[in-house]
Amino acid sequence: MQTPEELEAALALKSIARNISLKSSLQQMPKVYSALWPAARRFVTGETRQDAIDTARTLAAQGYSTSLECIGENTATEQACQDAMSEFLALSQAIETASLAGSATLSLDLSHIGLSVSRELALENLQRLAQDTRARGISMMLGMEESEKIPAILEVYTQVAEQHQHMGITLQAHLYRTPDDLAMLLRLPGKIRLVKGAFQEPAERAMQRGEELNLRFLALAQKLVEAQHSLWLATHDQQLLQECERRGILSSPHTEVEMLYGVRSDLLKQTKQAGQQTRLYLPYGLEWYLYLCHRLAEYPPNIYRALADCVQPSRTEQIVNDYL
C-alpha cells in the first residue's frame, strides 16, 4: 500500500498527465522534450514502429510473447483517428512481415481510434482493424480506460468480439462494477487481461490499493480459471503472483503473466524460467508524456530513477537486455 506521501505524489502526477496545455508546451520545447526522453525510454521501446518490432523480435527469440501498441488516447478529431488507424494497420502488417504473428498481439485503446469522437466511428474502425488482424493471424487486446467510458467501450467491444474471437479486453479489479462486467464477458470467447487499475476514480466507484483490492483481484482470476477462460494476469506484484501460484491460478494452461516493458524485468524473467507463459507490453510512439507520468504515478519512488536516467541517458539505451 502506498504511503500518504506517495499517494499525494501519484495523484499529482495523474493530474499533470491530464494537463493538455502542459503537454502541448512540453512538445514545443525540444530541449525539455529531449531531456525527459531518457526517463521515458525506460518504459517505451522507442518513438517508431520499427523500434517496437525490433524489440519484439529480440524478446520472441527468448521465448516471450509481446503486446505492441502505439501510445495514444482521447483522439479528438476524425482525421486524427484515421491517422491513428493508418498506424495500427501498418503495425499489423509489420507484425506479419516480421513473422511475429504467433507471439505478438496488437493492443490499443478505443479512444485512440474514435470513441472520443463517436461510438459509430469507434465501432467502424475497430471492425476494420479486427478484420485486418484476423486475416493476418494476429490477436488483439483492447485496453480499458476511465470508468465513465466503460459502458461505451463494452458496447463496441461486444459487437465486434461476437464476430472476431481473436480479440480480448482488459478489466480493472479496483472498480466495483467489474464482477458484473466479468460475468457478462465470460459469454464471449476473447481473452481477459486483468489489471488492478491505474486511473484515478471517485471513491464510490473504486477501491484503494491494499489487501481488499488484492483479494478482489484473486477472486476475479479464480473465477476465470474455473471457467477455463483465457486469462492474462497483468501485475508486477510479486506477493500477489505467489498467492496466484499457491491457489493454482498460475498452473492453469489458460493463464499468462504480462508485465510492462521496463518494470520488474527480474520478476518476469524469473517467472519465465519457472515455466510460466510470459508476455511483455511494448509501447512506442511520440505520445509518451502521458505514459511516463502514469508509470511514475504507479510507483512515485521511480521519480528518483527518472532523474538519474535524465542525467545519465546511457542507463536506458538497452533495457531489453534486462530480459535476456
CSV table of C-alpha atoms in Angstrom, one decimal:
chain,number,residue,atom,x,y,z
A,1,MET,CA,0.0,0.0,0.0
A,2,GLN,CA,1.3,3.5,-0.8
A,3,THR,CA,2.2,5.9,2.0
A,4,PRO,CA,0.1,9.1,2.2
A,5,GLU,CA,3.0,11.0,0.7
A,6,GLU,CA,3.3,8.6,-2.2
A,7,LEU,CA,-0.5,8.7,-2.7
A,8,GLU,CA,-0.3,12.5,-2.9
A,9,ALA,CA,2.5,12.3,-5.4
A,10,ALA,CA,0.6,9.8,-7.5
A,11,LEU,CA,-2.5,11.9,-7.6
A,12,ALA,CA,-0.4,15.0,-8.6
A,13,LEU,CA,1.3,13.0,-11.4
A,14,LYS,CA,-2.0,11.8,-12.7
A,15,SER,CA,-3.3,15.4,-12.8
A,16,ILE,CA,-0.1,16.6,-14.6
A,17,ALA,CA,-0.6,13.8,-17.1
A,18,ARG,CA,-4.1,15.1,-18.0
A,19,ASN,CA,-2.9,18.7,-18.4
A,20,ILE,CA,-3.3,19.2,-22.1
A,21,SER,CA,-1.7,22.7,-22.1
A,22,LEU,CA,1.3,21.4,-20.2
A,23,LYS,CA,1.7,18.5,-22.6
A,24,SER,CA,1.5,20.9,-25.6
A,25,SER,CA,4.1,23.2,-24.1
A,26,LEU,CA,6.4,20.3,-23.5
A,27,GLN,CA,6.2,19.2,-27.1
A,28,GLN,CA,7.1,22.7,-28.2
A,29,MET,CA,10.2,22.8,-26.1
A,30,PRO,CA,12.7,20.5,-27.9
A,31,LYS,CA,15.4,20.8,-25.2
A,32,VAL,CA,13.0,19.8,-22.4
A,33,TYR,CA,11.5,17.1,-24.5
A,34,SER,CA,14.9,15.6,-25.3
A,35,ALA,CA,16.0,15.9,-21.6
A,36,LEU,CA,13.0,13.9,-20.4
A,37,TRP,CA,13.2,11.3,-23.2
A,38,PRO,CA,15.8,9.1,-21.4
A,39,ALA,CA,13.4,8.7,-18.5
A,40,ALA,CA,10.6,7.7,-20.8
A,41,ARG,CA,12.8,5.3,-22.7
A,42,ARG,CA,13.0,3.1,-19.7
A,43,PHE,CA,9.3,2.2,-20.3
A,44,VAL,CA,8.9,2.9,-24.0
A,45,THR,CA,10.6,0.8,-26.7
A,46,GLY,CA,11.2,3.9,-28.9
A,47,GLU,CA,9.4,6.5,-30.9
A,48,THR,CA,8.9,4.5,-34.1
A,49,ARG,CA,7.1,1.3,-35.1
A,50,GLN,CA,10.3,-0.3,-36.1
A,51,ASP,CA,11.7,0.2,-32.6
A,52,ALA,CA,8.8,-1.9,-31.2
A,53,ILE,CA,9.2,-4.5,-33.9
A,54,ASP,CA,12.9,-4.9,-33.3
A,55,THR,CA,12.3,-5.2,-29.5
A,56,ALA,CA,9.6,-7.8,-30.0
A,57,ARG,CA,11.8,-9.9,-32.3
A,58,THR,CA,14.6,-9.9,-29.7
A,59,LEU,CA,12.2,-11.0,-27.0
A,60,ALA,CA,10.4,-13.6,-29.1
A,61,ALA,CA,13.8,-15.3,-29.7
A,62,GLN,CA,14.0,-15.7,-25.9
A,63,GLY,CA,10.5,-17.2,-25.6
A,64,TYR,CA,8.5,-14.1,-24.5
A,65,SER,CA,5.2,-13.2,-26.1
A,66,THR,CA,4.6,-9.4,-26.6
A,67,SER,CA,1.8,-6.9,-26.9
A,68,LEU,CA,2.6,-3.9,-29.2
A,69,GLU,CA,0.8,-0.6,-29.0
A,70,CYS,CA,1.3,2.9,-30.5
A,71,ILE,CA,0.7,5.1,-27.5
A,72,GLY,CA,-2.3,7.4,-27.7
A,73,GLU,CA,-5.8,8.0,-26.4
A,74,ASN,CA,-8.6,10.6,-26.4
A,75,THR,CA,-8.1,11.4,-30.0
A,76,ALA,CA,-10.3,14.4,-30.6
A,77,THR,CA,-10.9,14.7,-34.3
A,78,GLU,CA,-11.9,12.3,-37.0
A,79,GLN,CA,-8.8,13.0,-39.1
A,80,ALA,CA,-6.5,12.2,-36.1
A,81,CYS,CA,-8.5,9.0,-35.5
A,82,GLN,CA,-7.9,8.0,-39.2
A,83,ASP,CA,-4.2,8.8,-38.8
A,84,ALA,CA,-4.1,6.5,-35.8
A,85,MET,CA,-5.9,3.8,-37.8
A,86,SER,CA,-3.3,4.1,-40.5
A,87,GLU,CA,-0.6,3.5,-37.9
A,88,PHE,CA,-2.3,0.5,-36.4
A,89,LEU,CA,-2.9,-1.1,-39.8
A,90,ALA,CA,0.8,-0.5,-40.6
A,91,LEU,CA,1.7,-2.1,-37.3
A,92,SER,CA,-0.5,-5.1,-38.1
A,93,GLN,CA,1.4,-5.5,-41.4
A,94,ALA,CA,4.8,-5.1,-39.8
A,95,ILE,CA,4.0,-7.8,-37.2
A,96,GLU,CA,3.1,-10.2,-40.0
A,97,THR,CA,6.2,-9.2,-42.1
A,98,ALA,CA,8.5,-9.8,-39.1
A,99,SER,CA,6.9,-13.3,-38.6
A,100,LEU,CA,5.7,-12.3,-35.2
A,101,ALA,CA,2.0,-13.1,-35.7
A,102,GLY,CA,2.2,-16.2,-33.4
A,103,SER,CA,3.8,-14.4,-30.5
A,104,ALA,CA,2.8,-10.7,-30.8
A,105,THR,CA,-0.6,-9.1,-30.0
A,106,LEU,CA,-1.8,-5.7,-31.3
A,107,SER,CA,-3.0,-3.7,-28.3
A,108,LEU,CA,-4.9,-0.3,-28.4
A,109,ASP,CA,-7.3,2.0,-26.5
A,110,LEU,CA,-10.7,2.6,-28.2
A,111,SER,CA,-10.5,6.3,-27.6
A,112,HIS,CA,-7.4,6.4,-29.8
A,113,ILE,CA,-9.4,5.3,-32.9
A,114,GLY,CA,-12.7,7.1,-32.5
A,115,LEU,CA,-14.5,6.7,-29.1
A,116,SER,CA,-13.9,10.4,-28.2
A,117,VAL,CA,-15.5,11.4,-31.5
A,118,SER,CA,-18.4,9.0,-31.7
A,119,ARG,CA,-19.3,5.4,-30.9
A,120,GLU,CA,-20.1,4.9,-34.6
A,121,LEU,CA,-16.6,5.8,-35.6
A,122,ALA,CA,-15.0,3.7,-32.9
A,123,LEU,CA,-17.1,0.7,-34.0
A,124,GLU,CA,-16.3,1.2,-37.7
A,125,ASN,CA,-12.6,1.4,-37.0
A,126,LEU,CA,-12.4,-1.5,-34.6
A,127,GLN,CA,-14.3,-3.7,-37.0
A,128,ARG,CA,-11.9,-2.7,-39.8
A,129,LEU,CA,-8.8,-3.4,-37.6
A,130,ALA,CA,-10.3,-6.7,-36.4
A,131,GLN,CA,-10.8,-7.9,-39.9
A,132,ASP,CA,-7.2,-6.9,-40.9
A,133,THR,CA,-5.6,-8.6,-37.9
A,134,ARG,CA,-7.7,-11.8,-38.2
A,135,ALA,CA,-6.6,-12.1,-41.9
A,136,ARG,CA,-3.0,-11.9,-40.7
A,137,GLY,CA,-3.4,-14.3,-37.8
A,138,ILE,CA,-2.7,-11.6,-35.2
A,139,SER,CA,-4.5,-11.4,-31.9
A,140,MET,CA,-5.8,-8.1,-30.5
A,141,MET,CA,-6.2,-6.8,-27.0
A,142,LEU,CA,-8.4,-3.8,-26.1
A,143,GLY,CA,-7.3,-1.6,-23.2
A,144,MET,CA,-9.7,-0.3,-20.5
A,145,GLU,CA,-10.0,3.4,-19.8
A,146,GLU,CA,-11.7,5.7,-17.2
A,147,SER,CA,-14.9,4.4,-15.7
A,148,GLU,CA,-17.2,6.9,-17.5
A,149,LYS,CA,-16.1,5.4,-20.8
A,150,ILE,CA,-16.7,1.7,-19.8
A,151,PRO,CA,-20.3,1.4,-21.0
A,152,ALA,CA,-19.4,2.7,-24.5
A,153,ILE,CA,-16.3,0.5,-24.6
A,154,LEU,CA,-18.1,-2.6,-23.6
A,155,GLU,CA,-20.9,-1.9,-26.1
A,156,VAL,CA,-18.5,-1.5,-29.0
A,157,TYR,CA,-16.3,-4.4,-27.9
A,158,THR,CA,-19.2,-6.9,-27.6
A,159,GLN,CA,-20.5,-6.1,-31.0
A,160,VAL,CA,-17.1,-6.8,-32.6
A,161,ALA,CA,-16.0,-9.7,-30.3
A,162,GLU,CA,-19.0,-11.7,-31.2
A,163,GLN,CA,-17.7,-11.9,-34.7
A,164,HIS,CA,-13.9,-11.9,-34.0
A,165,GLN,CA,-12.8,-14.4,-31.4
A,166,HIS,CA,-9.1,-13.3,-31.7
A,167,MET,CA,-9.9,-10.1,-29.7
A,168,GLY,CA,-9.7,-9.7,-25.9
A,169,ILE,CA,-10.4,-6.9,-23.4
A,170,THR,CA,-8.9,-5.5,-20.2
A,171,LEU,CA,-10.8,-5.4,-16.8
A,172,GLN,CA,-9.8,-3.3,-13.8
A,173,ALA,CA,-10.2,-5.1,-10.5
A,174,HIS,CA,-10.4,-1.9,-8.4
A,175,LEU,CA,-13.8,-0.9,-9.9
A,176,TYR,CA,-16.9,-2.1,-8.0
A,177,ARG,CA,-18.7,-2.8,-11.3
A,178,THR,CA,-16.1,-5.3,-12.6
A,179,PRO,CA,-17.6,-8.6,-11.2
A,180,ASP,CA,-20.7,-7.8,-13.2
A,181,ASP,CA,-18.8,-6.9,-16.3
A,182,LEU,CA,-16.8,-10.1,-16.0
A,183,ALA,CA,-20.0,-12.2,-15.7
A,184,MET,CA,-21.2,-10.7,-19.0
A,185,LEU,CA,-17.8,-11.0,-20.8
A,186,LEU,CA,-17.5,-14.7,-19.9
A,187,ARG,CA,-20.1,-15.3,-22.5
A,188,LEU,CA,-17.6,-14.2,-25.1
A,189,PRO,CA,-14.5,-16.2,-26.2
A,190,GLY,CA,-12.0,-13.3,-26.0
A,191,LYS,CA,-9.1,-13.3,-23.6
A,192,ILE,CA,-9.4,-11.2,-20.4
A,193,ARG,CA,-6.5,-9.1,-19.3
A,194,LEU,CA,-6.9,-8.5,-15.6
A,195,VAL,CA,-5.2,-5.4,-14.0
A,196,LYS,CA,-5.6,-3.8,-10.6
A,197,GLY,CA,-6.4,-0.4,-12.2
A,198,ALA,CA,-4.4,2.7,-12.8
A,199,PHE,CA,-6.9,5.5,-13.3
A,200,GLN,CA,-7.9,8.0,-10.6
A,201,GLU,CA,-11.5,7.2,-9.8
A,202,PRO,CA,-14.1,8.5,-7.3
A,203,ALA,CA,-14.3,6.6,-4.0
A,204,GLU,CA,-17.8,5.4,-4.8
A,205,ARG,CA,-16.6,3.7,-8.0
A,206,ALA,CA,-13.3,2.1,-7.0
A,207,MET,CA,-11.4,0.7,-4.0
A,208,GLN,CA,-8.0,1.9,-2.9
A,209,ARG,CA,-4.9,-0.2,-3.3
A,210,GLY,CA,-4.4,-2.7,-0.5
A,211,GLU,CA,-5.5,-6.1,0.8
A,212,GLU,CA,-9.1,-5.7,-0.2
A,213,LEU,CA,-8.1,-5.0,-3.8
A,214,ASN,CA,-5.7,-7.9,-3.8
A,215,LEU,CA,-8.5,-10.2,-2.6
A,216,ARG,CA,-10.8,-8.9,-5.3
A,217,PHE,CA,-8.0,-9.4,-8.0
A,218,LEU,CA,-7.6,-13.0,-6.8
A,219,ALA,CA,-11.3,-13.7,-6.8
A,220,LEU,CA,-11.7,-12.5,-10.3
A,221,ALA,CA,-8.7,-14.5,-11.5
A,222,GLN,CA,-10.0,-17.6,-9.8
A,223,LYS,CA,-13.4,-17.2,-11.5
A,224,LEU,CA,-11.7,-17.0,-14.9
A,225,VAL,CA,-9.6,-20.1,-14.2
A,226,GLU,CA,-12.7,-22.1,-13.0
A,227,ALA,CA,-14.5,-21.1,-16.2
A,228,GLN,CA,-11.4,-22.3,-18.2
A,229,HIS,CA,-11.2,-18.9,-19.8
A,230,SER,CA,-8.0,-17.4,-21.2
A,231,LEU,CA,-6.5,-15.0,-18.6
A,232,TRP,CA,-3.7,-12.5,-18.7
A,233,LEU,CA,-2.5,-11.6,-15.2
A,234,ALA,CA,-1.1,-8.1,-15.7
A,235,THR,CA,0.7,-7.3,-12.5
A,236,HIS,CA,4.1,-6.6,-11.1
A,237,ASP,CA,3.1,-7.5,-7.5
A,238,GLN,CA,5.3,-10.4,-6.5
A,239,GLN,CA,3.4,-11.4,-3.4
A,240,LEU,CA,0.2,-11.4,-5.5
A,241,LEU,CA,1.8,-13.7,-8.1
A,242,GLN,CA,3.0,-16.0,-5.3
A,243,GLU,CA,-0.6,-16.2,-4.0
A,244,CYS,CA,-1.8,-16.9,-7.5
A,245,GLU,CA,0.7,-19.8,-7.7
A,246,ARG,CA,-0.4,-21.1,-4.3
A,247,ARG,CA,-4.1,-21.1,-5.5
A,248,GLY,CA,-3.3,-22.9,-8.7
A,249,ILE,CA,-4.1,-19.9,-10.9
A,250,LEU,CA,-0.7,-19.9,-12.5
A,251,SER,CA,-0.7,-23.6,-13.2
A,252,SER,CA,-3.8,-23.2,-15.4
A,253,PRO,CA,-3.0,-23.8,-19.1
A,254,HIS,CA,-5.1,-20.7,-19.9
A,255,THR,CA,-3.1,-18.3,-17.7
A,256,GLU,CA,-0.3,-16.0,-18.9
A,257,VAL,CA,1.6,-13.3,-16.9
A,258,GLU,CA,2.0,-9.9,-18.5
A,259,MET,CA,4.2,-7.1,-17.4
A,260,LEU,CA,5.1,-3.6,-18.7
A,261,TYR,CA,8.3,-3.1,-20.5
A,262,GLY,CA,10.9,-1.7,-18.1
A,263,VAL,CA,9.1,-2.7,-14.9
A,264,ARG,CA,10.3,-5.7,-12.8
A,265,SER,CA,12.3,-7.3,-15.6
A,266,ASP,CA,13.9,-9.6,-12.9
A,267,LEU,CA,10.5,-10.9,-11.8
A,268,LEU,CA,9.2,-11.6,-15.3
A,269,LYS,CA,12.5,-13.3,-16.2
A,270,GLN,CA,12.2,-15.5,-13.1
A,271,THR,CA,8.6,-16.2,-13.9
A,272,LYS,CA,9.5,-17.4,-17.4
A,273,GLN,CA,12.4,-19.5,-16.2
A,274,ALA,CA,9.9,-21.2,-13.9
A,275,GLY,CA,8.0,-22.4,-17.0
A,276,GLN,CA,5.1,-19.8,-16.9
A,277,GLN,CA,3.8,-18.3,-20.1
A,278,THR,CA,5.1,-14.7,-20.1
A,279,ARG,CA,4.3,-11.5,-22.1
A,280,LEU,CA,5.7,-8.0,-22.3
A,281,TYR,CA,3.7,-4.9,-23.1
A,282,LEU,CA,5.7,-2.9,-25.7
A,283,PRO,CA,4.5,0.7,-26.2
A,284,TYR,CA,6.1,3.1,-28.8
A,285,GLY,CA,5.4,6.5,-30.3
A,286,LEU,CA,5.7,10.2,-29.7
A,287,GLU,CA,2.9,10.4,-27.2
A,288,TRP,CA,5.0,9.1,-24.3
A,289,TYR,CA,4.4,12.0,-21.9
A,290,LEU,CA,1.2,10.7,-20.5
A,291,TYR,CA,2.5,7.2,-20.4
A,292,LEU,CA,5.6,8.3,-18.4
A,293,CYS,CA,3.5,10.2,-15.9
A,294,HIS,CA,1.4,7.1,-15.3
A,295,ARG,CA,4.4,4.9,-14.7
A,296,LEU,CA,5.8,7.3,-12.2
A,297,ALA,CA,2.4,7.7,-10.5
A,298,GLU,CA,2.1,3.9,-10.0
A,299,TYR,CA,5.3,4.0,-8.0
A,300,PRO,CA,6.4,7.5,-7.1
A,301,PRO,CA,9.9,6.5,-5.9
A,302,ASN,CA,10.6,5.9,-9.6
A,303,ILE,CA,10.9,9.7,-9.8
A,304,TYR,CA,14.4,9.3,-8.4
A,305,ARG,CA,15.3,6.8,-11.0
A,306,ALA,CA,13.8,9.0,-13.7
A,307,LEU,CA,16.1,11.9,-12.6
A,308,ALA,CA,19.1,9.6,-12.7
A,309,ASP,CA,18.1,8.4,-16.2
A,310,CYS,CA,17.9,12.1,-17.4
A,311,VAL,CA,21.3,12.8,-16.1
A,312,GLN,CA,22.8,9.6,-17.4
A,313,PRO,CA,20.9,8.7,-20.7
A,314,SER,CA,23.0,5.6,-21.3
A,315,ARG,CA,21.2,3.9,-18.4
A,316,THR,CA,18.1,3.3,-20.6
A,317,GLU,CA,19.6,2.6,-24.0
A,318,GLN,CA,19.3,-1.2,-23.9
A,319,ILE,CA,16.5,-2.0,-21.4
A,320,VAL,CA,15.7,-5.0,-23.5
A,321,ASN,CA,18.9,-6.7,-22.4
A,322,ASP,CA,17.5,-6.9,-18.8
A,323,TYR,CA,15.1,-9.7,-20.1
A,324,LEU,CA,17.8,-11.8,-21.9
